Amino acid sequence: MNHRKSTPVPPVTLDDVRGAQKMLTGVARVTAMEGSRHLTQLVGAPVHFKCENLQRTGSFKLRGAYVRIAGLLPEERAAGVVAASAGNHAQGVALASALLGVRSTVFMPRGAPLPKISATREYGAEVRLHGQVVDETLAAAQEYAAETGAVFIHPFDHPDVIAGQGTVGLEILEQCPEVRTILVGIGGGGLAAGIAVAVKALRPDVRIVGVQARGAAAYPPSLAAGRPVAIENPATMADGIKVGRPGDVPFGIIGELVDEVRTVTEDELSTALLLCLERAKLVVEPAGASPVAALLSEPGAFEGPVVAVLSGGNVDPVLMQRVLRHGMAAQGRYLAVRLRLTDRPGALAKMLGVLSVVDANVLDVSHVRTDPRLGLTEAEVELHLETKGPAHCAEVGDALRDAGYLVIG
């Protein structure tokens, strides 16, 4: 993909990333590189996971936050720092500040998952809940910085942050020197930009592929325009890459050094998360699973060995439950169906008998008898079924219809 050059940006060099690596010694973990036999068979070449979901605070964000805060002048540290985040950056800033003895205030949306709010507080930050979306939270944090003199720590749009995230790229080259393709999720672009700086300086032959959620993909139109372009109402379950506008600094780097930006669907994200959990025994958030989703969507498109960066594992248990169910449905392993039957003794048992014949496991049954839509002798049943794939789902639907049931959905 050819990208036009963007406006000049502050440079981030290999030396910057190497300096960040020294700074992070003893602070950030050198996270594991795990092979995936399932994806290796699918792709036809070795596939490895770079497990930043096992990083301290559960994501790569500690790296950039620590380097940024460590680089502050003494008077800036004395004023404290402030950040805005729905989760991962919040925790990274909180822990980095605590390790460096700097006071931190973190603004989070009111709807942020409780585990992420609790973790941010436990790492030592003062948490302030403001706004319903991250843009409102961001504005509040910047207003706080202007009023108090606290230094605003941007999640991706600063050279020091990008240098810190680039240490992931150095570790990939050390752990898998034969790598040919690196896949990494892109939100604002800090991680992809940092990896690209480090890897392309040492191994320009390595292909770097960025991955965005299709409902929040600001980079493709921005790269086409040659400048950062904001998209309206980004929507995706992958809140870690749900960013409406590329950062100015990472955009320039990604436009020059990242070979391709792909997009993945919500079904592909949920299927990838399910694969990470079932096959690799790794808890990964939807944003972290985006490189795996790209591999699953077109496995033949990537030269191996391939490294997929699992950027984070901070997934809310409630969201995890929904995503897993979504992923199972996408694979035809979970089926929700509504149907109507005659409301008389034994009718429900008879219908369940039909499901037993086609070997569909009933997980949940909801039985409605009183509803204006129903006739006097009708009842509506909603079934949640465990199934064995798309063909089995079709078989279940056909069996119910052949037995005379009105299948509504």
C-alpha positions as a printed Julia matrix, in Angstrom:
409×3 Matrix{Float64}:
   0.0     0.0    0.0
   1.46    3.35  -0.99
   0.92    6.21   1.44
   1.53    9.86   0.84
   3.77   11.61   3.3
   2.1    13.45   6.12
   3.14   16.77   7.62
   6.51   16.77   9.44
   6.42   15.11  12.85
   8.89   14.84  15.73
  11.13   11.88  14.81
  11.34    8.66  16.81
  14.53    6.75  16.09
  15.95    3.33  16.82
  18.23    4.97  19.39
  15.16    6.37  21.13
  13.64    2.89  21.34
  16.9     1.37  22.59
  17.1     4.09  25.23
  13.55    3.29  26.27
  14.47   -0.39  26.53
  17.26    0.41  28.98
  14.92    2.64  30.97
  12.34   -0.14  31.22
  14.79   -2.77  32.49
  13.35   -4.13  35.71
  10.09   -2.23  35.15
   8.34   -3.88  32.21
   8.44   -7.62  31.68
  10.02   -9.17  28.62
   6.78  -10.94  27.75
   6.61  -14.48  26.46
   6.53  -15.57  22.82
   4.17  -18.54  22.47
   3.7   -20.7   19.39
   0.24  -21.54  18.07
  -0.02  -25.0   16.49
  -3.58  -24.39  15.31
  -2.74  -21.16  13.47
   0.54  -22.62  12.19
  -1.45  -25.38  10.48
  -3.97  -22.87   9.16
  -1.39  -20.42   7.8
   1.06  -23.07   6.62
   3.96  -21.37   8.4
   5.01  -20.82  12.03
   2.75  -18.44  13.96
   3.73  -17.01  17.33
   1.93  -14.84  19.88
   3.78  -11.94  21.51
   1.96  -11.99  24.85
   1.64   -8.39  25.99
  -1.6    -9.51  27.66
   0.77  -10.93  30.3
   2.55   -7.59  30.77
   2.27   -5.78  34.11
  -1.14   -4.02  34.27
  -2.32   -6.46  31.58
  -1.21   -4.54  28.48
   1.71   -2.89  26.68
   0.64    0.57  27.9
   3.0     0.55  30.91
   5.97    0.77  28.54
   5.09    4.08  26.92
   3.61    5.63  30.06
   6.73    4.91  32.1
   9.12    6.3   29.47
   7.03    9.46  29.09
   6.74   10.15  32.82
  10.38    9.23  33.52
  11.42   11.87  30.97
   9.65   14.73  32.75
  11.64   17.54  34.34
  11.68   17.69  38.16
   9.28   20.65  38.23
   6.92   18.79  35.88
   6.95   15.72  38.11
   6.2    17.92  41.1
   3.03   19.16  39.36
   1.8    15.6   38.89
   0.37   13.96  35.79
  -3.13   13.47  34.43
  -4.53   11.03  31.88
  -7.83    9.99  30.35
  -8.63    6.39  29.54
 -11.28    3.7   29.64
  -8.82    1.17  31.02
  -5.39    0.1   29.77
  -3.69    3.5   29.55
  -5.21    4.41  32.9
  -3.57    1.45  34.58
  -0.26    2.02  32.8
  -0.1     5.65  33.92
  -1.16    4.76  37.46
   1.55    2.13  37.94
   4.27    4.11  36.15
   3.52    7.15  38.32
   3.61    5.08  41.49
   6.96    3.54  40.55
   8.4     7.0   39.83
   6.88    8.68  42.89
   4.68   11.03  40.85
   1.12   11.96  41.8
  -1.39   10.85  39.17
  -4.99   11.69  38.41
  -6.88    9.59  35.89
 -10.2    10.54  34.33
 -12.34    7.58  33.27
 -15.81    7.4   31.68
 -18.68    6.71  34.05
 -19.39    3.5   32.17
 -15.86    2.11  32.47
 -15.8    -1.5   33.73
 -15.55   -1.71  37.5
 -12.49   -4.05  37.46
 -10.53   -1.45  35.46
 -11.56    1.38  37.77
 -10.6    -0.67  40.85
  -7.25   -1.7   39.35
  -6.37    1.91  38.46
  -7.08    3.01  42.04
  -5.1     0.1   43.46
  -2.07    1.11  41.38
  -2.19    4.45  43.18
  -4.03    6.92  40.95
  -6.83    9.25  41.97
  -9.69    8.23  39.71
 -12.31   10.76  38.61
 -15.33    9.51  36.69
 -16.5    11.98  34.06
 -18.56   11.75  30.89
 -20.11    8.84  29.08
 -17.57    8.52  26.25
 -13.79    8.84  26.13
 -13.91   12.14  24.19
 -15.75   13.79  27.1
 -13.31   12.23  29.55
 -10.36   13.45  27.49
 -11.69   17.02  27.48
 -12.08   16.92  31.26
  -8.51   15.69  31.73
  -7.11   18.41  29.48
  -9.13   21.04  31.34
  -7.74   19.69  34.62
  -4.2    19.93  33.21
  -4.75   23.56  32.2
  -6.16   24.46  35.62
  -3.61   22.66  37.81
  -0.43   22.53  35.76
  -0.41   18.73  35.8
   1.25   17.2   32.74
  -1.19   15.5   30.39
   0.05   12.04  29.4
  -1.36   11.23  25.99
  -2.03    7.53  25.33
  -0.32    7.48  21.92
   0.46   10.91  20.44
   3.93   11.6   21.85
   7.44   10.49  20.75
   8.38    9.18  24.22
   5.26    7.04  24.37
   5.96    5.64  20.9
   9.58    4.9   21.84
   8.39    2.98  24.88
   5.93    0.93  22.87
   8.66    0.26  20.3
  10.47   -1.92  22.83
   7.92   -4.61  21.93
   9.46   -4.63  18.44
  13.0    -5.1   19.79
  11.83   -8.04  21.88
  10.12   -9.64  18.87
  13.37   -9.52  16.87
  15.3   -11.0   19.81
  12.77  -13.78  20.45
  11.92  -14.6   16.82
  14.83  -13.37  14.64
  13.48  -15.22  11.61
  10.15  -13.32  11.66
   8.79  -12.28   8.28
   5.44  -10.69   9.19
   4.26   -8.83  12.3
   0.56   -8.18  12.88
  -0.43   -5.54  15.42
  -3.7    -3.86  16.34
  -4.06   -0.13  15.7
  -6.17    2.35  17.62
  -4.43    5.71  17.84
  -1.3     4.08  16.45
   1.33    4.31  19.18
   2.14    0.6   19.41
   2.22   -0.01  15.65
   4.37    3.1   15.11
   6.85    2.12  17.81
   7.18   -1.44  16.54
   7.62   -0.15  12.98
  10.43    2.24  14.0
  12.36   -0.5   15.79
  11.8    -3.34  13.34
  12.2    -1.47  10.05
  15.5     0.06  11.23
  16.95   -3.4   11.88
  14.97   -5.6    9.49
  13.44   -3.57   6.65
  12.4    -6.84   4.98
   9.88   -7.64   7.72
   6.31   -6.89   6.67
   4.3    -4.97   9.28
   0.52   -5.2    9.06
  -1.76   -3.03  11.18
  -5.24   -4.26  12.09
  -8.29   -2.14  12.91
 -11.86   -2.99  13.86
 -14.0    -2.26  10.8
 -16.44   -0.12  12.81
 -13.63    2.08  14.15
 -11.16    2.16  11.26
  -9.83    5.72  11.02
  -6.5     4.84   9.42
  -7.61    3.68   5.93
  -9.41    6.97   5.09
  -6.65    8.96   6.78
  -3.89    7.25   4.8
  -5.89    7.78   1.61
  -6.22   11.49   2.43
  -2.6    11.87   3.49
  -3.58   13.36   6.85
  -5.39   12.26  10.03
  -9.14   12.17   9.41
 -11.69   11.78  12.19
 -14.51    9.28  11.77
 -17.87    9.79  13.44
 -19.23    7.43  16.07
 -16.64    4.65  16.02
 -18.32    1.44  17.15
 -16.67   -1.82  18.15
 -16.45   -4.22  21.08
 -12.67   -3.69  20.96
 -12.49   -0.63  23.2
  -8.68   -0.75  23.24
  -8.57    0.24  19.54
 -11.78    2.28  19.46
 -10.19    5.6   18.46
 -11.91    8.05  16.13
  -8.81    9.88  14.86
  -5.18    8.81  14.36
  -2.56   10.56  16.43
  -0.49   13.08  14.49
   2.87   11.61  15.54
   2.09    7.92  14.97
   0.22    8.7   11.74
   3.37   10.04  10.09
   5.37    6.98  11.14
   2.7     4.47  10.14
   2.27    6.16   6.76
   5.98    5.71   6.08
   6.78    2.36   7.69
   3.69    0.17   8.05
   3.14   -1.91   4.92
  -0.61   -2.44   5.15
  -3.63   -1.7    7.33
  -6.42   -4.31   7.36
  -9.83   -4.29   9.01
 -11.71   -7.09  10.76
 -15.37   -7.59  11.66
 -16.96   -8.03  15.08
 -17.63  -11.7   14.28
 -13.95  -12.18  13.41
 -12.86  -10.46  16.64
 -15.1   -12.6   18.83
 -14.03  -15.79  17.03
 -10.37  -14.82  17.53
 -10.89  -14.16  21.23
 -12.55  -17.55  21.6
  -9.63  -19.22  19.8
  -7.1   -17.56  22.12
  -9.01  -18.81  25.15
  -9.73  -22.34  23.93
  -6.61  -23.2   21.94
  -3.89  -21.05  23.52
  -5.35  -20.84  27.06
  -4.77  -17.07  26.96
  -7.19  -14.42  28.2
  -7.09  -11.68  25.56
  -9.31   -8.62  25.17
 -10.97   -7.98  21.78
  -8.4    -5.34  20.78
  -5.59   -7.75  21.61
  -7.2   -10.45  19.51
  -7.41   -8.26  16.38
  -4.19   -9.65  14.8
  -5.53  -13.18  15.3
  -8.79  -12.1   13.65
  -6.82  -10.92  10.62
  -5.04  -14.27  10.42
  -8.33  -16.15  10.6
  -9.97  -13.97   7.96
  -7.3   -14.62   5.3
  -4.67  -17.1    6.52
  -2.96  -17.38   3.15
  -2.13  -13.68   2.97
   0.83  -13.7    5.36
   4.37  -14.96   4.86
   5.74  -16.8    7.86
   7.06  -16.94  10.42
   4.3   -14.64  11.67
   4.17  -12.84  15.02
   0.75  -11.65  16.23
   0.97   -9.08  19.03
  -1.62   -9.78  21.73
  -1.63   -6.23  23.04
  -3.77   -6.66  26.16
  -5.81   -8.97  28.35
  -7.94   -6.56  30.38
 -11.4    -7.75  29.44
 -14.4    -7.12  31.67
 -15.95  -10.47  32.74
 -19.4    -9.31  31.63
 -18.07   -8.35  28.2
 -16.1   -11.6   28.04
 -19.31  -13.57  28.54
 -21.06  -11.66  25.75
 -18.1   -11.9   23.37
 -17.66  -15.63  23.92
 -21.33  -16.21  23.22
 -21.01  -14.03  20.1
 -17.95  -15.99  19.0
 -19.7   -19.31  19.53
 -22.68  -18.05  17.52
 -20.37  -16.96  14.7
 -18.98  -20.5   14.58
 -22.43  -22.08  14.69
 -21.84  -23.44  18.19
 -24.53  -21.36  19.87
 -28.03  -20.79  18.53
 -30.85  -18.6   19.86
 -34.26  -19.33  18.35
 -37.84  -18.22  19.06
 -40.87  -20.26  18.08
 -44.58  -20.55  18.8
 -46.44  -23.61  19.94
 -49.88  -24.53  21.22
 -50.2   -23.81  24.94
 -51.3   -27.17  26.31
 -49.84  -29.79  28.67
 -46.97  -31.7   27.12
 -46.38  -29.25  24.24
 -43.03  -28.06  25.58
 -41.86  -31.61  26.26
 -42.83  -32.64  22.72
 -40.82  -29.74  21.25
 -37.8   -30.6   23.39
 -38.09  -34.14  22.09
 -37.59  -32.84  18.55
 -34.38  -31.11  19.69
 -33.21  -34.28  21.4
 -33.52  -36.24  18.14
 -31.18  -33.78  16.35
 -28.81  -33.76  19.35
 -29.1   -30.03  20.21
 -28.24  -29.27  23.83
 -30.69  -26.86  25.49
 -28.9   -24.26  27.63
 -31.88  -22.07  28.53
 -35.64  -21.92  27.95
 -37.85  -18.82  28.28
 -41.62  -19.51  28.13
 -44.08  -16.61  27.49
 -47.83  -17.23  27.7
 -49.22  -13.7   28.11
 -48.46  -11.26  25.29
 -50.72   -9.15  23.03
 -49.05  -10.74  19.99
 -50.11  -14.24  20.99
 -53.41  -15.95  20.35
 -55.47  -17.3   23.21
 -54.06  -20.82  22.87
 -50.51  -19.87  21.84
 -47.25  -19.65  23.76
 -43.89  -18.33  22.66
 -40.64  -20.06  23.6
 -37.12  -18.67  23.31
 -34.41  -21.32  23.31
 -30.66  -20.99  23.72
 -28.98  -24.06  22.26
 -25.48  -25.47  22.09
 -24.89  -26.65  18.53
 -22.07  -28.21  16.51
 -21.56  -25.84  13.61
 -23.47  -24.05  10.84
 -24.74  -27.28   9.27
 -26.09  -28.45  12.61
 -27.83  -25.08  13.14
 -29.56  -25.5    9.78
 -30.54  -29.07  10.72
 -32.11  -27.85  13.99
 -34.15  -25.19  12.2
 -35.34  -27.66   9.57
 -36.35  -30.22  12.2
 -38.44  -27.67  14.09
 -40.18  -26.46  10.93
 -40.77  -30.03   9.72
 -42.43  -30.78  13.08
 -44.9   -27.95  12.39
 -43.48  -25.23  14.61
 -43.51  -21.55  13.55
 -39.88  -20.47  13.89
 -39.77  -16.7   14.39
 -36.03  -16.16  14.6
